[in-house]
Coordinates of C-alpha atoms and ligand atoms in Angstrom, one line a residue:
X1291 CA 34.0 28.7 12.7
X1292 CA 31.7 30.9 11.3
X1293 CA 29.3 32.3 14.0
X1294 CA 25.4 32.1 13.5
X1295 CA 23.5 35.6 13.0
X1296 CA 20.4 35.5 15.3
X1297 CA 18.6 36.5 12.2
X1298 CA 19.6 32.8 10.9
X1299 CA 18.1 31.3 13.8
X1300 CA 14.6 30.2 13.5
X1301 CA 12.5 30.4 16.7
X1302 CA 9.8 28.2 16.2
X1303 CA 11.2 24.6 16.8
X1304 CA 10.5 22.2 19.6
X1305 CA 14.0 23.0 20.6
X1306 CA 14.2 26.7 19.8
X1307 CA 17.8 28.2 20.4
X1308 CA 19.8 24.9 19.7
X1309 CA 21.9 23.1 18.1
X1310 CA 22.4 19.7 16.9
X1311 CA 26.3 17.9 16.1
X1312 CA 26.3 15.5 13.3
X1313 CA 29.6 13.4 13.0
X1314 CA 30.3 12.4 9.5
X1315 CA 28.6 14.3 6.6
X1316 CA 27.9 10.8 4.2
X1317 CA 24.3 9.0 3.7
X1318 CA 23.1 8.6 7.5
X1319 CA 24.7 11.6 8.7
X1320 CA 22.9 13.6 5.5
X1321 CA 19.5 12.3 5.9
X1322 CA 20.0 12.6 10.2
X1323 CA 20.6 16.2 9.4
X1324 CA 17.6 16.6 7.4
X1325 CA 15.1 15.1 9.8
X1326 CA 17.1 17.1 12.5
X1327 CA 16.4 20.2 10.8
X1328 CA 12.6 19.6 11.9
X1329 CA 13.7 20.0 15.6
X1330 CA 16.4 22.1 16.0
X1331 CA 17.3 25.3 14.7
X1332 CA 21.0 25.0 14.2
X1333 CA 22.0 21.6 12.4
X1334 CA 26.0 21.1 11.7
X1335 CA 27.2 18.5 10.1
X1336 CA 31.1 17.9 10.8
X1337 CA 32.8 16.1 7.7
X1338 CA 36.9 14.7 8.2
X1339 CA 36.7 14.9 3.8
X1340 CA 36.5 18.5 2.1
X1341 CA 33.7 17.4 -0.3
X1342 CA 33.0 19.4 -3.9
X1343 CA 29.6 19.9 -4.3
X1344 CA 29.8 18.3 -7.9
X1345 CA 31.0 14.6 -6.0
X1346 CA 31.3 12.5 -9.0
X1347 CA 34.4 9.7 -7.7
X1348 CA 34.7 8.3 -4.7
X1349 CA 36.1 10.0 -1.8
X1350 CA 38.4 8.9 1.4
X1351 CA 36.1 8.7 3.8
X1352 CA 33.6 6.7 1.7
X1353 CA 35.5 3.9 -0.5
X1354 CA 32.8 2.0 -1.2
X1355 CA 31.5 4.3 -3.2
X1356 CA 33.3 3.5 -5.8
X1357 CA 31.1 0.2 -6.2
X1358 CA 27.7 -0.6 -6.9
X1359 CA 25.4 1.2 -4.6
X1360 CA 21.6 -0.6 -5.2
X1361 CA 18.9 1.9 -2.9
X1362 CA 15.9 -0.5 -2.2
X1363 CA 12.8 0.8 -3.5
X1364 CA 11.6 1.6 0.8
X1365 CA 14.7 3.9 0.6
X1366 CA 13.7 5.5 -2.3
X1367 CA 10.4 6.2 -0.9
X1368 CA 11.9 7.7 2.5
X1369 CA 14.5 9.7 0.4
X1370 CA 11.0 11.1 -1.8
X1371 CA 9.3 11.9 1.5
X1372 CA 12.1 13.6 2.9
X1373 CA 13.3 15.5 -0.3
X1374 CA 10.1 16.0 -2.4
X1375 CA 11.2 15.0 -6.5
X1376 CA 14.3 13.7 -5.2
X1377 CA 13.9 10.9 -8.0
X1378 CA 13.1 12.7 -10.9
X1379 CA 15.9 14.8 -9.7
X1380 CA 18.2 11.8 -10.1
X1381 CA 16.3 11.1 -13.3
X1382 CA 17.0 14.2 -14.5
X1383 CA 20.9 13.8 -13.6
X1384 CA 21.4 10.3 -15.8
X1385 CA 19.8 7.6 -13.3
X1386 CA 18.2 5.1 -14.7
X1387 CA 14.6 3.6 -13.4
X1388 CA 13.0 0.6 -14.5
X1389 CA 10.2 -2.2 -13.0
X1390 CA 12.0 -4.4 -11.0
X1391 CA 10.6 -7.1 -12.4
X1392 CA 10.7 -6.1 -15.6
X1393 CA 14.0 -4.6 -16.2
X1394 CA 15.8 -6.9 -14.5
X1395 CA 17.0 -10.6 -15.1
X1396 CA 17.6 -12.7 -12.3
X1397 CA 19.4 -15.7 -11.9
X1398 CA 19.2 -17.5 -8.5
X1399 CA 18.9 -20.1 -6.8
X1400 CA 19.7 -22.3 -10.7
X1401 CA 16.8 -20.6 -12.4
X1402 CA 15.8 -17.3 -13.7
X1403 CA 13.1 -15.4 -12.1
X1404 CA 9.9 -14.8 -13.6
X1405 CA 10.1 -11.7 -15.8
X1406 CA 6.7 -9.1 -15.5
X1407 CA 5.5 -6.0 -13.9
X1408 CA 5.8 -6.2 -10.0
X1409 CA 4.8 -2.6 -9.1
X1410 CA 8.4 -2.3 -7.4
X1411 CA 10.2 0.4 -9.2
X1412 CA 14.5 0.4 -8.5
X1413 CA 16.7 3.3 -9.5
X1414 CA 20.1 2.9 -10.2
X1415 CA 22.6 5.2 -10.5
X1416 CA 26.9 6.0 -8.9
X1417 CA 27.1 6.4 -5.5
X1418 CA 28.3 9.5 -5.7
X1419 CA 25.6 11.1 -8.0
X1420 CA 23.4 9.4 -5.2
X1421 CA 25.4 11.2 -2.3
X1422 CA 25.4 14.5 -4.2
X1423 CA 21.6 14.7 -4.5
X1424 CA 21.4 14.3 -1.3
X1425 CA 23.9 16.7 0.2
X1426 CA 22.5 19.4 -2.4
X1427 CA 19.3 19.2 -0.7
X1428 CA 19.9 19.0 2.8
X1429 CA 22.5 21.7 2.7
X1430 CA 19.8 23.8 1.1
X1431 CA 17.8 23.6 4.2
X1432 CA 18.1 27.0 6.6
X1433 CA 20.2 26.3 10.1
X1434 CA 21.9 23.4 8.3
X1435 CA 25.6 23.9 7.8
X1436 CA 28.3 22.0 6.6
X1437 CA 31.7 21.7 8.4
X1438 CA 34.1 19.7 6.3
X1439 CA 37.4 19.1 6.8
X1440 CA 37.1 18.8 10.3
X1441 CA 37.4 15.8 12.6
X1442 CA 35.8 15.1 15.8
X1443 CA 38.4 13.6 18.2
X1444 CA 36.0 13.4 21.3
X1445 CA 32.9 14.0 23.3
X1446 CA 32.7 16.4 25.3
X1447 CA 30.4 15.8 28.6
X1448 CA 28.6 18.1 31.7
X1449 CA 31.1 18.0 35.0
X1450 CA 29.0 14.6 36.0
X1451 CA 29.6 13.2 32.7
X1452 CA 25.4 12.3 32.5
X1453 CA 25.1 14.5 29.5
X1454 CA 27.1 14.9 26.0
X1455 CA 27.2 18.4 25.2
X1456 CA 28.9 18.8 22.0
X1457 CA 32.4 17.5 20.8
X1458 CA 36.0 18.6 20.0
X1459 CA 37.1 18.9 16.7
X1460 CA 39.9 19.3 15.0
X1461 CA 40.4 21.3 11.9
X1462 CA 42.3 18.9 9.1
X1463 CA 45.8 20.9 8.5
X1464 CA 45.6 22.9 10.9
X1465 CA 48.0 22.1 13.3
X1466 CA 47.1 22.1 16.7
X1467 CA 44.1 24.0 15.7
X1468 CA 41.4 21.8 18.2
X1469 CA 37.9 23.6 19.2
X1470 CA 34.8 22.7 20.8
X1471 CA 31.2 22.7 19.4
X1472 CA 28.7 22.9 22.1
X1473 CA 25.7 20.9 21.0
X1474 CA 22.0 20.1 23.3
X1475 CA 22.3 16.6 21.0
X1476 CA 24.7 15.0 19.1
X1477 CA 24.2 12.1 16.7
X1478 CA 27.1 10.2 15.6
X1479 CA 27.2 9.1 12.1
X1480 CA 30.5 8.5 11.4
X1481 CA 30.4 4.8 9.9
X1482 CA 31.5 1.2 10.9
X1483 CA 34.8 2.8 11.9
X1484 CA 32.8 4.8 14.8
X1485 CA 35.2 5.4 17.9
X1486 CA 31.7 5.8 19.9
X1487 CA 32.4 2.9 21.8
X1488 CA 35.5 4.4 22.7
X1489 CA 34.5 7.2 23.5
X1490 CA 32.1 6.2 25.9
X1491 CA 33.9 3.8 27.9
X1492 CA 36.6 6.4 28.4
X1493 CA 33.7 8.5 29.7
X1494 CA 32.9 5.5 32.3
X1495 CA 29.7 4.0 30.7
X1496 CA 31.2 0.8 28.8
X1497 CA 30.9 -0.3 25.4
X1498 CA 27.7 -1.7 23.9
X1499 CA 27.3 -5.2 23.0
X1500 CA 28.3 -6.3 19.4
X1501 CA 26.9 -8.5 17.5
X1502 CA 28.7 -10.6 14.5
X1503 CA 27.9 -12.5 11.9
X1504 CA 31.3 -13.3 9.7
X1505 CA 31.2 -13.8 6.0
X1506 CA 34.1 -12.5 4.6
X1507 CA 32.9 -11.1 1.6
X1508 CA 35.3 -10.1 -1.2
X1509 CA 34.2 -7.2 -3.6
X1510 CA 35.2 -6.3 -7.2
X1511 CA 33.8 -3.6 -9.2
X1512 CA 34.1 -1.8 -12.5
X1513 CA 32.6 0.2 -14.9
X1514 CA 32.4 -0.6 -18.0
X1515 CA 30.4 0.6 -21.5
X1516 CA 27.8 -1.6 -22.8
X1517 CA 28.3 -1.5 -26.7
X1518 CA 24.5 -1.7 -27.4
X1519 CA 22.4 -1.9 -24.9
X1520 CA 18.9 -1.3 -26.5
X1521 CA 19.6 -4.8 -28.1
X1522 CA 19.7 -6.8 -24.5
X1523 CA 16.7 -8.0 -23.2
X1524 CA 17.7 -6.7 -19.5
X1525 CA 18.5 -3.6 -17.9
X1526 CA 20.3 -5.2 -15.4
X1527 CA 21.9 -8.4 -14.3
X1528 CA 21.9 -10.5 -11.0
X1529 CA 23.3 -13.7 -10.6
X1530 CA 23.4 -15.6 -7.6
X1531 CA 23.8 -19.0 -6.4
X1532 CA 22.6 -21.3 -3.6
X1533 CA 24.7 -22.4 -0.4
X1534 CA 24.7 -25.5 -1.8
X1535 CA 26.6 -24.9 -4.9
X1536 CA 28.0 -21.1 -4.9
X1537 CA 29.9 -18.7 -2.6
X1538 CA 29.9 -16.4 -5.8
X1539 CA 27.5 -13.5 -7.3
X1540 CA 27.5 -11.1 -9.5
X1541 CA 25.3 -7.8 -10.7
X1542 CA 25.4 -5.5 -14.2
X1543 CA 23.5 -2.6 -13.2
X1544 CA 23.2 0.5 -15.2
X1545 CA 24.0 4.3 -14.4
X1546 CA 24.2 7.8 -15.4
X1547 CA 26.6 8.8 -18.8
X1548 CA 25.6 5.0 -20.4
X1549 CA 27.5 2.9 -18.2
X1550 CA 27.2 0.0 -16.2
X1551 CA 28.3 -0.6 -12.7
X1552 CA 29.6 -4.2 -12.3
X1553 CA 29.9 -6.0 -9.1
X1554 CA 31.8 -9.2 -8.6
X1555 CA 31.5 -10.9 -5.1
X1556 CA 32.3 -14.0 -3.1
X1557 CA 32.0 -15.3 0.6
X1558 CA 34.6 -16.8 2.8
X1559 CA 37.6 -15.8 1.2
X1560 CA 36.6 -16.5 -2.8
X1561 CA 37.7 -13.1 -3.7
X1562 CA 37.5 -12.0 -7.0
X1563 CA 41.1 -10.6 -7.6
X1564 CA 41.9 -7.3 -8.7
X1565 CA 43.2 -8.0 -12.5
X1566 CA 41.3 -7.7 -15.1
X1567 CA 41.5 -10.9 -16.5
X1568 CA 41.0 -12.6 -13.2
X1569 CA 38.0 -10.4 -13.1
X1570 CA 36.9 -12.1 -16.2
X1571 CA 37.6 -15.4 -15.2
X1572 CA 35.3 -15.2 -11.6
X1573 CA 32.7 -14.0 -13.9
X1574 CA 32.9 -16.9 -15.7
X1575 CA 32.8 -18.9 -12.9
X1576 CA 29.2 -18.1 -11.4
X1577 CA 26.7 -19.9 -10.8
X1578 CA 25.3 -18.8 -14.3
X1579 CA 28.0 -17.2 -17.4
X1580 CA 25.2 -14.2 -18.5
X1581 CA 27.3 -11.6 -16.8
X1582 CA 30.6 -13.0 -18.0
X1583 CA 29.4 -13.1 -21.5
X1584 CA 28.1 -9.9 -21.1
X1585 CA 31.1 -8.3 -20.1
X1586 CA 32.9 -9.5 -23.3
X1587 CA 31.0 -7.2 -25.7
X1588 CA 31.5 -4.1 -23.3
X1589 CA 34.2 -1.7 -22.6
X1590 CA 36.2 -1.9 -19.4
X1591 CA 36.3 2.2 -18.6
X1592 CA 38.4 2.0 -15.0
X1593 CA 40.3 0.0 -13.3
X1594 CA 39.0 -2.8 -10.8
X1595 CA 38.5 -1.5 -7.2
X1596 CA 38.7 -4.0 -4.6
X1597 CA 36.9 -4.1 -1.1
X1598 CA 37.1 -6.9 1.3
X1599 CA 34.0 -6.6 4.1
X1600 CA 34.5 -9.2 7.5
X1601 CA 31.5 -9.6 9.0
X1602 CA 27.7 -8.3 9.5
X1603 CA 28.4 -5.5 12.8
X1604 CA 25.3 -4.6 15.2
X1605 CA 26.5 -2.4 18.4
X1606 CA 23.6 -3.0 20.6
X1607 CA 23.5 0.7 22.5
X1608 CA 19.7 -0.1 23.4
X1609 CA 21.0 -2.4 25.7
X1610 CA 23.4 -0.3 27.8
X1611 CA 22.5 -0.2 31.2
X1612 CA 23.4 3.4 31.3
X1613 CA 23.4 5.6 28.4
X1614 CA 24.5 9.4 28.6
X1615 CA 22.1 12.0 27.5
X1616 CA 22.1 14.1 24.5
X1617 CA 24.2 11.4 22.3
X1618 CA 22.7 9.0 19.3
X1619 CA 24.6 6.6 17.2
X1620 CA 22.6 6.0 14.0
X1621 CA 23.6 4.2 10.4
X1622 CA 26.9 1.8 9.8
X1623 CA 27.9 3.3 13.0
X1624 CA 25.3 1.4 14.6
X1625 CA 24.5 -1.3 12.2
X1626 CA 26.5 -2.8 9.1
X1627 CA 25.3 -5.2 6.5
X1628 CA 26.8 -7.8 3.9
X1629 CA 26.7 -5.1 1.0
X1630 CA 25.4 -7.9 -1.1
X1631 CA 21.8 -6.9 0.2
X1632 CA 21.8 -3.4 -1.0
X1633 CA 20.3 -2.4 2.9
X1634 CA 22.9 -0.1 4.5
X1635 CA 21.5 3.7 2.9
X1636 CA 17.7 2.1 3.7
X1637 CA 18.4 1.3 7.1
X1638 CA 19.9 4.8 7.7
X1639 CA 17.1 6.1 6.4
X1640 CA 14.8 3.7 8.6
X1641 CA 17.1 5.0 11.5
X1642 CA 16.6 8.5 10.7
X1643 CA 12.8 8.5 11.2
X1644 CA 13.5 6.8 14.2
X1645 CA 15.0 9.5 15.2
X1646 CA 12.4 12.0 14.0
X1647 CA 9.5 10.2 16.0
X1648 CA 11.5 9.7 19.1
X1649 CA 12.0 13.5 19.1
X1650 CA 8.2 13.8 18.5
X1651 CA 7.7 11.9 21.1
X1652 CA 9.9 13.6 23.4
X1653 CA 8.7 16.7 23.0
X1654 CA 4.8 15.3 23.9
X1655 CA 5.9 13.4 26.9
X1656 CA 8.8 15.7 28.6
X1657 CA 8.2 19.6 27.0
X1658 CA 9.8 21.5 24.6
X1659 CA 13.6 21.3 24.8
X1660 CA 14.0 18.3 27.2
X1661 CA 16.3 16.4 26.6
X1662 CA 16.8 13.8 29.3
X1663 CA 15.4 10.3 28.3
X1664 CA 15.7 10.9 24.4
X1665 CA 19.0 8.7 24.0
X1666 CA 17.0 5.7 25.4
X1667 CA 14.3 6.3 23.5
X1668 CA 15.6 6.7 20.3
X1669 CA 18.1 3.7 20.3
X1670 CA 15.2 1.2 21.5
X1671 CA 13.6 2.5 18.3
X1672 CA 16.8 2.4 15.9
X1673 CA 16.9 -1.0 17.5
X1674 CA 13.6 -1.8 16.2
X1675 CA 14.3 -0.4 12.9
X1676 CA 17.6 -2.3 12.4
X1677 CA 15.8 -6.0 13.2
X1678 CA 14.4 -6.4 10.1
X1679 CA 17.1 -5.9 8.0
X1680 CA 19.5 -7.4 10.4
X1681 CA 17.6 -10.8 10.0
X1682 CA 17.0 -10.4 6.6
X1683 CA 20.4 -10.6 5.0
X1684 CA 22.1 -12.1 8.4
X1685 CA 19.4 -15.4 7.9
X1686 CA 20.4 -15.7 4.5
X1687 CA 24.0 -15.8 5.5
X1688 CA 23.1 -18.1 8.2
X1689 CA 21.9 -21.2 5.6
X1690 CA 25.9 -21.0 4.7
X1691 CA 27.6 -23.8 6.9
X1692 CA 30.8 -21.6 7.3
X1693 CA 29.2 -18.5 8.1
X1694 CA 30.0 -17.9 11.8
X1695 CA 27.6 -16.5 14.2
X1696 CA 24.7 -17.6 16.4
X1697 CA 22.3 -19.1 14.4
X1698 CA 18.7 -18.7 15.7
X1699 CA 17.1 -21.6 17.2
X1700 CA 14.3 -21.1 14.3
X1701 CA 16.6 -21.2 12.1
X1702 CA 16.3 -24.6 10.5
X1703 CA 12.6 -24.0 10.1
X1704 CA 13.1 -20.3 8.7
X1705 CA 15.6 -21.6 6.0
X1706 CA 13.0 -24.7 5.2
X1707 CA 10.3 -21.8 4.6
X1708 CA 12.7 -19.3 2.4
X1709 CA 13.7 -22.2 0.2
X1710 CA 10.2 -22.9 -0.4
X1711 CA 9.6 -19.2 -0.9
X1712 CA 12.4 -19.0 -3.5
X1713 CA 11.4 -21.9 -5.2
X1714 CA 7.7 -20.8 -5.5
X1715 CA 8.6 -17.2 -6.2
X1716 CA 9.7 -18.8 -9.8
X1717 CA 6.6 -19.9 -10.4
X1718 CA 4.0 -18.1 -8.8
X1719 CA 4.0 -13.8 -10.0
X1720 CA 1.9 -13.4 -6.7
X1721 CA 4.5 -14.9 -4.2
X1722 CA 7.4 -13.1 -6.4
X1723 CA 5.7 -9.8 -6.1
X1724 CA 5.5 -10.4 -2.2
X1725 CA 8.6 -11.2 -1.7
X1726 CA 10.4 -8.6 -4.1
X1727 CA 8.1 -6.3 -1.7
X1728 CA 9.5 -7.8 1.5
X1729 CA 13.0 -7.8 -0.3
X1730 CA 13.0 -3.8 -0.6
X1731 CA 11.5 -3.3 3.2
X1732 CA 8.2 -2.2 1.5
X1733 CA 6.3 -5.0 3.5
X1734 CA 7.8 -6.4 7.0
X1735 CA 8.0 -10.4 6.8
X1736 CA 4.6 -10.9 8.3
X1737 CA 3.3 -10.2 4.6
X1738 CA 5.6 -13.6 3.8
X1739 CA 3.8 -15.4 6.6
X1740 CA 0.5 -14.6 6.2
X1741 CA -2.0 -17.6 5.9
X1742 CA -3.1 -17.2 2.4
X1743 CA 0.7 -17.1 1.1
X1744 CA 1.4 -19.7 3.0
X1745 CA -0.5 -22.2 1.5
X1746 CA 0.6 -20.8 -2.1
X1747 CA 4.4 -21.5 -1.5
X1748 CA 3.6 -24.6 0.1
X1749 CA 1.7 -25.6 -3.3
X1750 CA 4.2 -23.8 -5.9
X1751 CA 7.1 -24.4 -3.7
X1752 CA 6.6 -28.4 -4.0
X1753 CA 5.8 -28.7 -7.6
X1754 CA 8.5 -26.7 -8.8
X1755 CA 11.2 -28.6 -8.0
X1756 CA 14.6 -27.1 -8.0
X1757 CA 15.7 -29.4 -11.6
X1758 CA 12.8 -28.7 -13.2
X1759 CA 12.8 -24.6 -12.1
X1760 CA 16.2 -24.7 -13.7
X1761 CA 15.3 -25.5 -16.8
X1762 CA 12.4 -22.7 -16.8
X1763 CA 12.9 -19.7 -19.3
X1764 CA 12.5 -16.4 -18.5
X1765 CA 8.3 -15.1 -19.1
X1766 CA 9.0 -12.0 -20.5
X1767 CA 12.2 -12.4 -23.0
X1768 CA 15.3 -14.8 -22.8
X1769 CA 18.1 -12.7 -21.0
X1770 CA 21.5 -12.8 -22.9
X1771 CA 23.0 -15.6 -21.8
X1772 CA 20.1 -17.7 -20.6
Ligands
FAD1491 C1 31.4 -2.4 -0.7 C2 30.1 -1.8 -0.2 C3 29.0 -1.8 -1.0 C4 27.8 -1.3 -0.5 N1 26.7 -1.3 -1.2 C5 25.5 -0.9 -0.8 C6 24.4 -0.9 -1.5 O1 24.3 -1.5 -2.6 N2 23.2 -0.4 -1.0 C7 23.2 0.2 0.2 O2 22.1 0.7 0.6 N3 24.3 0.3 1.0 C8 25.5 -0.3 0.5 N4 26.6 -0.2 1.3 C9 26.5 0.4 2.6 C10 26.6 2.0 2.5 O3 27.8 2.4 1.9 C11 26.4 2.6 3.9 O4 25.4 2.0 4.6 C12 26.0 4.1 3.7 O5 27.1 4.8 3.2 C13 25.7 4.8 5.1 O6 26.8 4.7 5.9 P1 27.2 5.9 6.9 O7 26.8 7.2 6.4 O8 26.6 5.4 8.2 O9 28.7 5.7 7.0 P2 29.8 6.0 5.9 O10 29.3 6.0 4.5 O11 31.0 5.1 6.2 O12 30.3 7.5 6.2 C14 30.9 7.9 7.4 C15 31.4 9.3 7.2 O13 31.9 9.8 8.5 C16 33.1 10.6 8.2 N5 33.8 10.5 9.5 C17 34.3 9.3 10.1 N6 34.9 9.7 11.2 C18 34.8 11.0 11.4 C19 35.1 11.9 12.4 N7 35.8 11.5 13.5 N8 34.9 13.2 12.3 C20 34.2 13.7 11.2 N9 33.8 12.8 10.1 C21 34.1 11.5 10.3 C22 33.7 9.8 7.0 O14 34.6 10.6 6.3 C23 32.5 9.5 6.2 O15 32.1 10.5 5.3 C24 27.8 -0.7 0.8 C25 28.9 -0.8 1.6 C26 30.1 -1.3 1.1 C27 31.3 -1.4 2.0

């Protein structure tokens, strides 16, 4: 490897002189970097793929990239903060924005959502236009480098193994070609597949707890071209049922070069299969046919890729009873969701400014450059970051009788209150609004319990029955289908 020209080196961070390790160089490894680059004045990011700078298809290391990749509207904010215009950059590039609520028809729960403007803006776009943008701008940042091709195959630790400092990595095709990187911290971010666990336990401290939620979800995706899409009265498409009557959903969503992203998913084992006409027949089979007729006046551009996801992962590293120092796990690594919810780049980015403040923190409690106490202080706040959207999607897998996990002992009063909430966001544009809010993490799920809402979905909730909801058009226009 390349070495680092003092003249690179910048002086003035909190830990002058040194470096930081990032395993895996996709979303939470990318945005980890970029907050990192506030602290440290050497960043590398250590990639197993060799990744053109022009990513437009999926790539090994990241397969689900080649399906619909939905950033809530909290994530797009973080990814703004973090990389000023980063949006209009995407703009720019082919992605399309719209009003949530306005440019997007919703089927749930037997009705369609009200149809106005919430406020809540949603960009849509490939994953891998997504993941470009953002490797493009954090590689652009000085003392941040990019390693690919190279795969770290262990942590390395001081003679008392109480510290991590740096890893062992080994150069893809080059055989026998191993080196270390020595590293004051290093944050893995190499996915659900993380060895981390491993790693530790051969280093004496254990795993961490997991926690899991199964749902075996089926995925099926393709991209298709809408033949005119000016004349639909949507922008995108989301079906979804209820517990009660669907296992199935499905989502048309638009992105760059004029195409649409199509998702097809079920729980516990209804897969959609991999042919196209079986494809076509699952679409036809939700809990509403919009999508399916939709997809019969569009043109099938790819093949379907197939994904099959087990279960909801949380590896609980705040509760270790001993914890190494200078070593953070952050993103699917440390957290993986049903995809369905559109949360796992979010949650990263959540996880990342964990990070940031635990390092701020750090550095006002123990000094410049300490480093002991920051690997317990940052997971209790990743921990904290990962709550709400680990009981976001994992309660609405819980009101599935054949979802298997613990189930809360609220839990029967929680899924009494968010069927209310669903039914009175039909009717009521202030409770929608609120909970499309809470939906994208812009508001934490006090703002759903809060007095004054309260009473409202207790009132709408009631008189909009789920029969009579059904049968409720659209506000706006009739999407296709309806
Ligand atoms: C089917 C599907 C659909 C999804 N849809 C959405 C969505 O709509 N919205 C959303 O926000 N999220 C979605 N997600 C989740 C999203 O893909 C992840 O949350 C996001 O990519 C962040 O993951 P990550 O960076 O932690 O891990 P990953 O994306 O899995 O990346 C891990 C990286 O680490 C590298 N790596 C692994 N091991 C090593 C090693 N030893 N050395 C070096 N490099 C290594 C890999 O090559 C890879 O690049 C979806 C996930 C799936 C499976």
């Amino acid at each position: 490897m390349k070495p680092r020209t003092q003249q690179n080196i910048r002086s003035n961070h909190p830990f002058a002189g040194r470096r930081a390790v990032v395993i895996g160089g996709s979303i939470a490894g990318l945005v980890a970097a970029r907050v990192l680059a506030d602290h440290f004045d050497e960043v590398d990011v250590i990639e197993r793929d060799g990744i053109p700078d022009d990513l437009r298809e999926a790539r090994k290391g990241a397969p689900q990239a080649r399906h619909l990749h939905g950033l809530l509207a909290r994530g797009e904010r973080i990814l703004n903060d973090l990389f000023p215009g980063f949006t209009e950059d995407l703009i720019r590039d082919g992605a399309v924005a719209y009003d949530f609520g306005v440019g997007l028809a919703w089927h749930h729960l037997g009705a369609w959502k009200p149809r106005f403007e919430t406020g809540v803006q949603t960009v849509c776009m490939t994953r891998p236009l997504l993941e470009a943008h953002v490797r493009r701008r954090t590689f652009a940042l000085p003392g941040v480098r990019r390693l690919d091709e190279r795969e770290v195959v262990e942590l390395s630790a001081s003679p008392d193994r109480s510290r991590i400092t740096g890893v062992v990595v080994r150069r893809r095709g080059a055989p026998g070609g191993v080196e270390e990187l020595r590293a004051d911290l290093v944050v893995d971010a190499s996915g659900r597949g993380s060895r981390a666990p491993a790693w530790l336990e051969a280093l004496g401290y254990g795993r961490p707890d997991e926690s899991t939620i199964q749902v075996r979800v089926g995925y099926a995706g393709r991209q298709y071209r809408p033949r005119d899409p000016a004349e639909l009265p949507w922008t995108s498409l989301y079906v979804l049922g209820s517990p009660s009557d669907s296992r199935r959903f499905g989502c048309i969503a638009p992105v760059e070069g004029g195409r649409w992203i199509v998702v097809l998913a079920g729980l516990f084992g209804d897969h959609p299969p991999a042919d196209p006409d079986g494809f076509l027949e699952f679409a036809r089979g939700l809990p509403n046919d919009a999508v399916y007729r939709a997809l019969l006046t569009a043109e099938p551009l790819t093949d379907v890729a197939t994904y099959k996801f087990p279960a909801h992962l949380r590896r609980h590293y705040e509760r270790m009873a001993r914890m190494p120092e200078g070593f953070a796990v952050l993103g699917d690594a440390l957290a993986s969701f049903n995809p369905v919810y559109g949360q796992g780049m979010t949650s990263a980015c959540l996880q990342a400014l964990a990070l940031g403040a635990a390092l701020e923190e750090q550095r006002r409690r123990a000094g410049p450059g300490a480093i002991a106490g920051l690997a317990r202080r940052y997971h209790a706040a990743a921990a904290k970051a990962v709550d709400l959207p680990w009981q976001m999607s994992t309660g609405e897998d819980l009101a599935y009788p054949e979802t298997e996990g613990r189930r809360p002992r609220l839990q029967p009063i929680l899924r009494w209150y968010t069927g209310m909430l669903h039914r009175a966001a039909q009717v009521d544009r202030e409770v929608y609004v609120r909970f499309v809010r809470a939906m994208h993490m812009l508001d934490g799920p006090e703002a759903l319990l809060d007095p004054g809402l309260f009473l409202r979905v207790l009132r709408a909730g009631r008189s909009a029955s789920a029969p009579a909801v059904a049968a409720a058009a659209p506000a706006r226009r009739q999407p296709a289908g309806a």
